[in-house]
Short mmCIF file of C-alpha atoms in Angstrom, two decimals:
data_model
loop_
_atom_site.label_atom_id
_atom_site.label_comp_id
_atom_site.label_asym_id
_atom_site.label_seq_id
_atom_site.Cartn_x
_atom_site.Cartn_y
_atom_site.Cartn_z
CA MET X 199 119.43 92.96 118.67
CA LEU X 200 116.37 92.27 116.50
CA ILE X 201 117.46 94.98 113.82
CA ASN X 202 119.51 92.82 111.57
CA PRO X 203 117.01 89.93 111.62
CA THR X 204 114.24 92.09 110.92
CA SER X 205 115.85 93.94 108.03
CA GLU X 206 116.43 90.41 106.53
CA ARG X 207 112.77 89.62 106.60
CA LEU X 208 111.66 92.56 105.30
CA VAL X 209 114.10 92.15 102.31
CA ALA X 210 113.07 88.73 101.89
CA LEU X 211 109.39 90.24 101.91
CA GLY X 212 110.33 92.81 99.21
CA LEU X 213 109.82 95.63 101.55
CA THR X 214 113.24 97.11 100.61
CA GLY X 215 111.77 100.99 100.95
CA MET X 216 111.10 99.92 104.71
CA VAL X 217 114.49 98.81 105.03
CA LYS X 218 115.98 101.88 103.79
CA ALA X 219 113.83 103.90 106.26
CA LEU X 220 114.52 101.63 109.15
CA ASP X 221 118.43 102.12 108.54
CA GLU X 222 117.74 105.87 108.40
CA GLN X 223 115.72 105.86 111.88
CA ARG X 224 118.83 103.90 113.47
CA GLN X 225 121.60 106.15 111.93
CA ALA X 226 119.35 109.45 113.24
CA HIS X 227 117.86 108.01 116.50
CA ALA X 228 118.07 111.00 118.11
CA THR X 229 115.56 112.72 115.60
CA TYR X 230 113.21 109.81 115.80
CA ASP X 231 113.24 108.62 119.50
CA SER X 232 110.66 111.41 120.41
CA LEU X 233 108.31 109.90 117.81
CA GLY X 234 105.71 107.12 118.96
CA PHE X 235 105.44 103.81 117.72
CA GLU X 236 102.55 104.50 115.13
CA ASP X 237 104.36 107.50 113.81
CA ARG X 238 107.66 105.78 113.21
CA LEU X 239 106.08 103.09 111.59
CA GLY X 240 104.16 105.33 109.19
CA LEU X 241 107.30 107.08 108.04
CA LEU X 242 108.49 103.40 107.24
CA VAL X 243 104.96 102.55 105.37
CA ASP X 244 105.15 105.74 103.32
CA ARG X 245 108.79 105.04 102.46
CA GLU X 246 107.60 101.78 101.26
CA ALA X 247 104.72 103.30 99.28
CA ALA X 248 107.07 105.97 97.66
CA GLU X 249 109.83 103.50 96.59
CA ARG X 250 106.96 101.09 94.86
CA ASP X 251 105.47 104.25 93.11
CA ALA X 252 108.95 105.11 91.58
CA LYS X 253 109.43 101.67 90.60
CA ARG X 254 106.08 101.58 88.98
CA LEU X 255 106.77 104.99 87.16
CA ILE X 256 110.33 103.49 85.83
CA GLY X 257 108.38 100.60 84.51
CA ARG X 258 105.68 102.72 82.48
CA LEU X 259 108.29 105.13 81.15
CA LYS X 260 110.31 102.12 80.08
CA PHE X 261 107.18 100.90 78.24
CA ALA X 262 106.20 104.20 76.60
CA ALA X 263 110.10 104.54 75.09
CA LEU X 264 109.10 108.41 74.67
CA ARG X 265 111.46 109.69 71.99
CA GLN X 266 112.22 112.78 74.11
CA ALA X 267 112.90 113.13 77.76
CA ALA X 268 110.38 116.15 77.99
CA CYS X 269 108.53 117.47 81.09
CA VAL X 270 105.73 119.60 80.89
CA GLU X 271 107.17 121.65 83.72
CA ASP X 272 109.91 122.58 81.14
CA LEU X 273 107.70 124.09 78.29
CA ASP X 274 108.30 127.54 77.55
CA LEU X 275 105.10 129.25 76.54
CA ARG X 276 106.87 132.59 76.17
CA ILE X 277 108.04 131.40 72.64
CA PRO X 278 105.81 132.24 70.23
CA ARG X 279 104.25 129.38 68.64
CA GLY X 280 100.27 130.01 69.09
CA ILE X 281 100.15 128.20 72.34
CA ASP X 282 97.11 129.33 74.57
CA ARG X 283 97.86 128.85 78.25
CA ALA X 284 94.20 127.78 79.18
CA VAL X 285 94.27 125.20 76.40
CA MET X 286 97.79 123.76 77.37
CA ALA X 287 96.95 123.63 80.90
CA HIS X 288 93.82 121.72 80.19
CA LEU X 289 96.07 119.44 78.44
CA VAL X 290 98.22 119.07 81.12
CA ASP X 291 95.57 118.07 83.55
CA GLY X 292 94.98 115.14 81.58
CA ALA X 293 91.30 114.58 82.36
CA TRP X 294 90.76 114.39 78.66
CA ILE X 295 92.57 111.09 78.81
CA GLY X 296 89.99 109.55 81.24
CA ARG X 297 87.49 110.77 78.69
CA HIS X 298 89.12 109.25 75.88
CA GLU X 299 89.55 112.05 73.95
CA ASN X 300 92.01 112.58 71.45
CA LEU X 301 94.68 115.42 70.88
CA LEU X 302 95.91 116.41 67.30
CA ILE X 303 99.02 118.47 67.23
CA THR X 304 100.13 120.17 63.87
CA GLY X 305 102.37 122.84 62.37
CA PRO X 306 105.63 123.14 60.46
CA THR X 307 108.68 121.36 61.41
CA GLY X 308 110.78 122.55 64.39
CA LEU X 309 107.99 123.70 66.60
CA GLY X 310 108.35 121.05 69.08
CA LYS X 311 105.14 118.91 68.29
CA SER X 312 107.20 115.73 69.25
CA TRP X 313 108.52 117.34 72.20
CA ILE X 314 105.01 118.43 73.68
CA ALA X 315 103.53 115.06 72.81
CA CYS X 316 106.27 113.52 74.55
CA ALA X 317 105.93 115.95 77.41
CA LEU X 318 102.14 114.98 77.86
CA GLY X 319 103.08 111.44 77.39
CA HIS X 320 105.31 111.84 80.57
CA LYS X 321 102.85 113.55 82.39
CA ALA X 322 100.23 110.69 81.66
CA CYS X 323 102.92 108.32 83.12
CA ARG X 324 103.34 110.18 86.13
CA ASP X 325 99.64 109.91 86.77
CA GLY X 326 99.45 106.05 86.68
CA ARG X 327 98.42 105.89 82.78
CA ARG X 328 99.93 103.25 80.36
CA VAL X 329 101.69 105.21 77.38
CA ALA X 330 103.06 104.17 74.15
CA TYR X 331 105.07 106.15 72.03
CA HIS X 332 105.62 105.07 68.11
CA ARG X 333 106.70 107.15 64.90
CA VAL X 334 104.24 106.18 62.38
CA PRO X 335 106.46 104.91 59.72
CA ARG X 336 108.26 102.53 62.00
CA LEU X 337 104.99 101.57 63.76
CA PHE X 338 103.65 100.20 60.18
CA GLU X 339 107.07 98.87 59.43
CA ALA X 340 106.66 96.78 62.67
CA LEU X 341 103.08 95.69 62.12
CA ALA X 342 104.25 94.30 58.56
CA ILE X 343 106.98 91.96 60.50
CA ALA X 344 104.67 91.23 63.02
CA ARG X 345 101.84 90.07 60.25
CA GLY X 346 104.96 87.85 58.79
CA ASP X 347 105.84 86.09 62.03
CA GLY X 348 102.48 85.78 63.58
CA ARG X 349 102.66 88.44 66.36
CA HIS X 350 100.20 90.77 64.22
CA ALA X 351 97.17 90.32 66.56
CA ARG X 352 99.06 90.29 69.65
CA THR X 353 100.74 93.63 68.51
CA LEU X 354 97.46 95.22 68.21
CA LYS X 355 96.12 93.93 71.45
CA ALA X 356 99.29 95.53 73.24
CA ILE X 357 98.62 99.02 71.52
CA GLU X 358 94.83 98.57 72.26
CA ARG X 359 95.57 98.17 75.92
CA THR X 360 97.39 101.59 76.23
CA GLU X 361 95.42 104.50 77.72
CA LEU X 362 97.43 106.87 75.76
CA LEU X 363 98.87 106.02 72.21
CA ILE X 364 101.32 108.84 70.78
CA LEU X 365 101.47 108.71 67.11
CA ASP X 366 104.47 110.84 65.65
CA ASP X 367 105.23 112.07 62.54
CA TRP X 368 101.90 111.35 60.87
CA GLY X 369 101.37 112.03 56.94
CA LEU X 370 104.69 111.66 55.88
CA SER X 371 103.72 109.61 52.69
CA VAL X 372 100.34 108.25 51.43
CA LEU X 373 99.64 105.30 53.40
CA SER X 374 99.59 101.72 51.54
CA VAL X 375 96.32 99.25 51.91
CA PRO X 376 98.22 97.24 54.72
CA GLU X 377 98.81 100.31 56.64
CA ARG X 378 95.43 101.69 55.93
CA ARG X 379 93.70 98.88 57.56
CA ASP X 380 96.03 98.37 60.29
CA LEU X 381 95.79 102.17 61.47
CA LEU X 382 91.76 101.56 60.92
CA GLU X 383 91.91 98.47 63.07
CA ILE X 384 93.96 100.28 65.69
CA LEU X 385 91.56 103.21 66.06
CA GLU X 386 88.53 100.97 65.92
CA ASP X 387 89.87 99.07 68.87
CA ARG X 388 90.61 102.03 71.00
CA HIS X 389 87.58 104.31 70.02
CA GLY X 390 85.73 105.08 73.23
CA ARG X 391 88.68 102.94 75.23
CA GLY X 392 91.84 105.04 74.86
CA SER X 393 93.13 108.38 73.60
CA THR X 394 95.57 108.82 70.92
CA ILE X 395 98.21 112.12 70.11
CA VAL X 396 98.80 112.51 66.56
CA THR X 397 101.39 115.11 65.51
CA SER X 398 101.71 116.05 61.94
CA GLN X 399 103.16 118.68 59.71
CA LEU X 400 99.84 118.46 57.42
CA PRO X 401 96.83 120.45 58.64
CA VAL X 402 94.06 118.31 59.60
CA GLU X 403 92.31 119.36 56.43
CA HIS X 404 95.06 117.33 54.26
CA TRP X 405 94.70 114.02 56.17
CA HIS X 406 92.08 112.58 53.92
CA GLU X 407 94.38 112.95 50.93
CA THR X 408 97.48 111.24 52.83
CA ILE X 409 95.09 108.20 53.89
CA GLY X 410 94.63 107.24 50.28
CA ASP X 411 91.37 105.51 50.08
CA PRO X 412 88.36 107.92 50.42
CA THR X 413 86.19 105.27 52.26
CA LEU X 414 88.53 104.16 54.59
CA ALA X 415 90.07 107.72 55.19
CA ASP X 416 86.31 108.48 56.25
CA ALA X 417 86.26 105.63 58.65
CA ILE X 418 89.55 106.37 60.19
CA LEU X 419 89.02 110.34 60.58
CA ASP X 420 85.53 109.69 62.02
CA ARG X 421 87.34 107.71 64.90
CA LEU X 422 89.99 110.27 65.00
CA VAL X 423 88.96 113.59 64.72
CA HIS X 424 85.29 114.17 65.71
CA ASN X 425 86.18 113.91 69.56
CA ALA X 426 89.80 115.64 69.22
CA HIS X 427 91.26 118.58 70.85
CA ARG X 428 93.40 120.40 68.58
CA LEU X 429 96.70 122.13 69.12
CA PRO X 430 97.85 124.02 65.92
CA LEU X 431 101.28 125.47 66.01
CA ALA X 432 102.84 128.42 64.16
CA GLY X 433 105.84 130.41 64.23
CA GLU X 434 109.67 130.34 63.39
CA SER X 435 111.32 126.92 63.57
CA MET X 436 112.91 126.49 67.27
CA ARG X 437 116.07 124.89 65.42
CA LYS X 438 116.42 127.97 63.49
CA ARG X 439 115.66 130.36 66.26
CA ALA X 440 118.49 128.30 68.67
CA VAL X 441 121.13 128.81 65.67
CA THR X 442 120.31 132.49 65.33
CA MET X 443 120.48 132.94 69.11
CA LYS X 444 123.84 131.10 69.46
CA PRO X 445 126.53 133.14 71.53
CA LEU X 446 129.07 135.01 69.61
CA ASP X 447 132.46 132.88 69.96
CA LEU X 448 135.07 135.08 70.88
CA SER X 449 137.73 132.77 71.26
CA GLY X 450 138.96 133.04 67.80
CA ARG X 451 138.29 129.34 67.06
CA ALA X 452 136.56 128.48 63.67
#
């Protein structure tokens, strides 16, 4: 007789996971009747904790805004891209993020640089870390707009608070003066406090040139490169490979 009022009270307290578990125990009472009070209560608490963890993960993934729905479990190491299994296992472990180290993923287009970055970002979200993904050109556009409407400092502060920042498509063009200053500000704020993943078609040796200003380039790369892991990819474009391996259409359609 107290089941409905109890459920209502649990809902009012925001314990929806416990409500669901309690309802399951009611419907399968033959399974749960043999358990003691503490065991059944433990199942309710475990369900509530699992529900809350799932909601927090959804929130972290929404904030991260990862470009691709990628998971490290789906990474195919059989494709020849120069990925060392031991290095990849170390990156997936994520301890480097706790040490505030960086990761530089380089290589020609079509090798899955963005996918790998997003997969590592997804894993970091699952590990309870705050992640943010940005394509570099659009990030600079957003910062330029924020500078004009008074949100610039607040935007930089939000970037600083992320434990893992993903900067995708770095080096597509030489940086302008405001872009160089914004990048230095971002990396200075995060130095020793957060980790950054950078993906680029350019080898690290050419990054100095794409920054433009030698003095600022030295300062930026000092904060980005010196404590960074490197994942240089090589091989045939996976997009080209997918077209080459496309099954033959025998239906006669064009």
